Short mmCIF file of C-alpha atoms in Angstrom, two decimals:
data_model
loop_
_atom_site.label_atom_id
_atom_site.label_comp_id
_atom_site.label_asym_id
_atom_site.label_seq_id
_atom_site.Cartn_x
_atom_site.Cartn_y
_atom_site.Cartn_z
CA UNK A 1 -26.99 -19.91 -29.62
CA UNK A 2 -30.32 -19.80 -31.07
CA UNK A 3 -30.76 -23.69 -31.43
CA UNK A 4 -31.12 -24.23 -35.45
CA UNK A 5 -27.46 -26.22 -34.97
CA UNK A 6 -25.52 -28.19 -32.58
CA UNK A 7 -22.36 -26.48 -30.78
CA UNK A 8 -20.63 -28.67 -33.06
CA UNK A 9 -22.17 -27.44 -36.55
CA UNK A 10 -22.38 -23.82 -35.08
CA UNK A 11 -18.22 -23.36 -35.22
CA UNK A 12 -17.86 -24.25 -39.08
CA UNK A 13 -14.66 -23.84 -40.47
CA UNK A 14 -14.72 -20.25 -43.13
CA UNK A 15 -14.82 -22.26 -46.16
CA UNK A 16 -17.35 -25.04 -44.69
CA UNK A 17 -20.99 -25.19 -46.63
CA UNK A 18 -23.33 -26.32 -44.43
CA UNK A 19 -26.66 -27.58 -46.47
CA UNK A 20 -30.23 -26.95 -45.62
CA UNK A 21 -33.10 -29.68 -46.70
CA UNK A 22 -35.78 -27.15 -47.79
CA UNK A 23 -38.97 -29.25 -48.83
CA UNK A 24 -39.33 -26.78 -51.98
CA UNK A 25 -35.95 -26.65 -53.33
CA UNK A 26 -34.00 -29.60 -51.64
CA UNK A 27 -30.44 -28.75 -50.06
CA UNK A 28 -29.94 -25.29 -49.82
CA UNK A 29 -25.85 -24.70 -49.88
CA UNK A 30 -25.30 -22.00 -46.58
CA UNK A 31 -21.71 -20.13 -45.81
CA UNK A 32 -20.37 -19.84 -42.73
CA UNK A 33 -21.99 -16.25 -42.41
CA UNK A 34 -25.18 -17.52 -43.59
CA UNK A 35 -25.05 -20.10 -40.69
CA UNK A 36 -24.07 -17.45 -38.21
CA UNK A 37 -26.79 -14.69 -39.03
CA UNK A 38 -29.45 -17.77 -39.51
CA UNK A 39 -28.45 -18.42 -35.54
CA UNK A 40 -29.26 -15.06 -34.56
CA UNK A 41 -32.58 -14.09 -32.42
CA UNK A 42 -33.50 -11.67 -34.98
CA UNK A 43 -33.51 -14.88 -37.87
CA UNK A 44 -34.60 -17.17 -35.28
CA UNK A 45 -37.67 -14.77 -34.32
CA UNK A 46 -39.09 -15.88 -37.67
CA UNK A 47 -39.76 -19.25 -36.99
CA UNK A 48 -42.70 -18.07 -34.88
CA UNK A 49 -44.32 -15.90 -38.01
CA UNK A 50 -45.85 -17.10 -40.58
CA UNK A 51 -45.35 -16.17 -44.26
CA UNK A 52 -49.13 -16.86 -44.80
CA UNK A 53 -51.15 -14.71 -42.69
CA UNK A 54 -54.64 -16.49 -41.15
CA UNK A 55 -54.48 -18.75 -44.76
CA UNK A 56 -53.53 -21.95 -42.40
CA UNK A 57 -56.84 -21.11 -40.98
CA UNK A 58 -58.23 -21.41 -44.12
CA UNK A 59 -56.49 -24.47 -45.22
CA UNK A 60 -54.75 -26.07 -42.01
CA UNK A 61 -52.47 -28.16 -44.16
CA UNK A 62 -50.67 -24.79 -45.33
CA UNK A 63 -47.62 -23.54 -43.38
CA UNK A 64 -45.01 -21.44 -44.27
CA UNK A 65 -42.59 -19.41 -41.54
CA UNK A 66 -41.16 -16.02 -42.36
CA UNK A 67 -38.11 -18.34 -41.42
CA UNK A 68 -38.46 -20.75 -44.32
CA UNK A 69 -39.15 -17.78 -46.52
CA UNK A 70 -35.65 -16.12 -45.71
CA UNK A 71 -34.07 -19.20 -46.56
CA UNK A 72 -35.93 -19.60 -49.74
CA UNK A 73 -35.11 -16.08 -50.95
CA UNK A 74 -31.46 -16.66 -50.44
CA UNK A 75 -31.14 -19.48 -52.11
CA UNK A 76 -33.24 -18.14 -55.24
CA UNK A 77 -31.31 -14.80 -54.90
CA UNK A 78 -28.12 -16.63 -55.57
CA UNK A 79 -29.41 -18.32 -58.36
CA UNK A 80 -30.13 -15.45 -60.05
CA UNK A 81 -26.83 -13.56 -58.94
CA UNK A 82 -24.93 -16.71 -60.37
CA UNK A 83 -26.80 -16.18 -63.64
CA UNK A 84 -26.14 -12.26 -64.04
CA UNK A 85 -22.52 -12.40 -62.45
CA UNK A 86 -19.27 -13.34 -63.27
CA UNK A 87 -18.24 -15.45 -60.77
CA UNK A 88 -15.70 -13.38 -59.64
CA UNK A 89 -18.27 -10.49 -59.05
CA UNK A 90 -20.19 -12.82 -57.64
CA UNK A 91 -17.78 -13.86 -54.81
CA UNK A 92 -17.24 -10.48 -53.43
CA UNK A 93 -20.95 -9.82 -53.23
CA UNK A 94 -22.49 -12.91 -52.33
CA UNK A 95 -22.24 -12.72 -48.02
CA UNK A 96 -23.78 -9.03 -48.73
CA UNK A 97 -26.58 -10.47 -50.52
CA UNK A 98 -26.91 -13.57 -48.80
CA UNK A 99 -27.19 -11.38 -45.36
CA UNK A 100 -29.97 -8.73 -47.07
CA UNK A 101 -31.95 -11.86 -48.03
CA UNK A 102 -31.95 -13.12 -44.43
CA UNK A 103 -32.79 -9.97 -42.67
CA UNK A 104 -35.22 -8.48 -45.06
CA UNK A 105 -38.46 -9.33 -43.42
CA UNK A 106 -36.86 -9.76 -40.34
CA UNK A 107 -39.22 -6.45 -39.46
CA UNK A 108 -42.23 -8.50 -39.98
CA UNK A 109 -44.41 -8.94 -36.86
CA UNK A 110 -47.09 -11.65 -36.78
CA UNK A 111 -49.71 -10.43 -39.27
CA UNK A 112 -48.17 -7.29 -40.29
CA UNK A 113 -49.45 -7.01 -43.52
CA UNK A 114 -53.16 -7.53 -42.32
CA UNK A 115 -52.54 -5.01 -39.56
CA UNK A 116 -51.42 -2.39 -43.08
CA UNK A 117 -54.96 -1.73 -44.09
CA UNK A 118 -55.76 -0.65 -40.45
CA UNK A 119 -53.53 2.26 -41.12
CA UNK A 120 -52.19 1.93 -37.86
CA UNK A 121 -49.67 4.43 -37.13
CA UNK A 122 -47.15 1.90 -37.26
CA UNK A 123 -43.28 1.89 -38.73
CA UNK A 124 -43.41 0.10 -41.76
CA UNK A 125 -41.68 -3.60 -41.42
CA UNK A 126 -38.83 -2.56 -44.20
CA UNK A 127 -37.64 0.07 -41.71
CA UNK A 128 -37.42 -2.54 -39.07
CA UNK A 129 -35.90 -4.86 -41.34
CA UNK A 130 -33.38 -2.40 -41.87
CA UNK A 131 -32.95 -1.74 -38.55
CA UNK A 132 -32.19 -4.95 -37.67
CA UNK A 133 -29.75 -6.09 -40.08
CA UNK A 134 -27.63 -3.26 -39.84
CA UNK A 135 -27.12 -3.22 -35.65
CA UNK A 136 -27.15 -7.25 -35.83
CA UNK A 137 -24.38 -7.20 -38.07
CA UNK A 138 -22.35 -4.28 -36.06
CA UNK A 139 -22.79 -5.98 -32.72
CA UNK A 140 -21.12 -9.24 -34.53
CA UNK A 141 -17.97 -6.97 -35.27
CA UNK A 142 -16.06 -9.68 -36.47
CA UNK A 143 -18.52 -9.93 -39.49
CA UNK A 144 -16.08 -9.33 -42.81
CA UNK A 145 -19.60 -7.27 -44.45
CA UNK A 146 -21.38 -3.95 -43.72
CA UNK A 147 -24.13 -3.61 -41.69
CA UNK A 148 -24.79 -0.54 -43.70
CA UNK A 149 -24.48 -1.79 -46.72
CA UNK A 150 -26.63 -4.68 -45.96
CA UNK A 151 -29.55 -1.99 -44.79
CA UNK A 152 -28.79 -0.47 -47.96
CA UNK A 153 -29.68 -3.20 -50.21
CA UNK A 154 -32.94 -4.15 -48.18
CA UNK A 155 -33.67 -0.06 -48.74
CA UNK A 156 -33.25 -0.49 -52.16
CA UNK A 157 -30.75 1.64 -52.23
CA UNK A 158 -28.08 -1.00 -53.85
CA UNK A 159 -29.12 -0.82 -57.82
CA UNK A 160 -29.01 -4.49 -59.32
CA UNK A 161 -28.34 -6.25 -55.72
CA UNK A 162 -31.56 -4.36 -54.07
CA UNK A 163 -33.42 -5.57 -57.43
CA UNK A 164 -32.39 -8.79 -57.02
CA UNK A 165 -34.46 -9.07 -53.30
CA UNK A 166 -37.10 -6.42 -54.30
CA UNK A 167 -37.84 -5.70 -57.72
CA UNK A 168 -39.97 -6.58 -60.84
CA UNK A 169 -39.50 -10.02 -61.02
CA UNK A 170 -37.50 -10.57 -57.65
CA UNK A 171 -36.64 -13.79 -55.50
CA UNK A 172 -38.71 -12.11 -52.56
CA UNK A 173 -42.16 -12.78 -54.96
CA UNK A 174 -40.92 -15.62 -56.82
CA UNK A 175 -40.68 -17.65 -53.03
CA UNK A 176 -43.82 -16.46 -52.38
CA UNK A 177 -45.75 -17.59 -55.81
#
């Protein structure tokens, strides 16, 4: 495992919650997917980058991880999905979503945006992102969700679901405001 719970906490029963203190939106309500994709290296990885570029240099009391970002997306994306959805609609897309808003700036290396102007001949991080989610997701073939159709959302290639992470007024930009 990739340490964020104990062996205990890691084996949840399918219908368990398991909740998340977030210090921006208190307890954040996680599946049993969530929890397993969250413990992944790819999620884990995130911990380590930070959502704010050299700002903490700027201001050393600011911190944000890519990590804490992911979290924050998912929990906003379901708020809005709740809002748009019946709930029934809602229950047979929500691990899809919930996945797409883990994974999708799971791409992101440290300072990747900064390293953007540089025009570095570089892949850009939504490719990785996409990369990522879909072989994560295949290699855990036991997953009841797509790996392809979780790519496909980060690619924005899902209509309202993609719009949801990435669009005009998305959960992606309204965690980072």
């Amino acid at each position: 495992g990739c340490c964020m719970f104990t062996s205990r906490e890691r084996y949840l029963r399918e219908d368990e919650m398991k909740m998340i203190r977030d210090p921006l939106y208190g307890d954040i309500f996680v599946s049993y997917n969530d929890v397993r994709l969250i413990d992944t290296k790819v999620i884990q990885r995130l911990r380590g980058v930070s959502q704010l570029g050299a700002l903490q240099w700027i201001y050393p009391g600011a911190s944000h991880s890519r990590f804490e970002h992911s979290i924050g997306v998912l929990h906003l994306a379901t708020a809005i999905a709740k809002q748009l959805m019946p709930d029934d609609e809602y229950k047979g897309i929500r691990d899809l979503l919930s996945a797409a808003c883990l994974f999708h700036d799971s791409g992101h290396a440290p300072f990747s945006h900064t390293f953007e102007e540089y025009e570095l001949d570089l892949k850009p991080h939504e490719k990785w992102s996409c990369e990522f989610a879909r072989k994560t997701i295949e290699e855990m073939n036991d997953m009841k969700i797509s790996g392809v159709e979780v790519r496909d959302i980060i690619a924005g290639r899902k209509d309202y679901l993609s719009d949801i992470i990435s669009g005009t007024l998305d959960a992606d930009r309204l965690d980072y405001l």
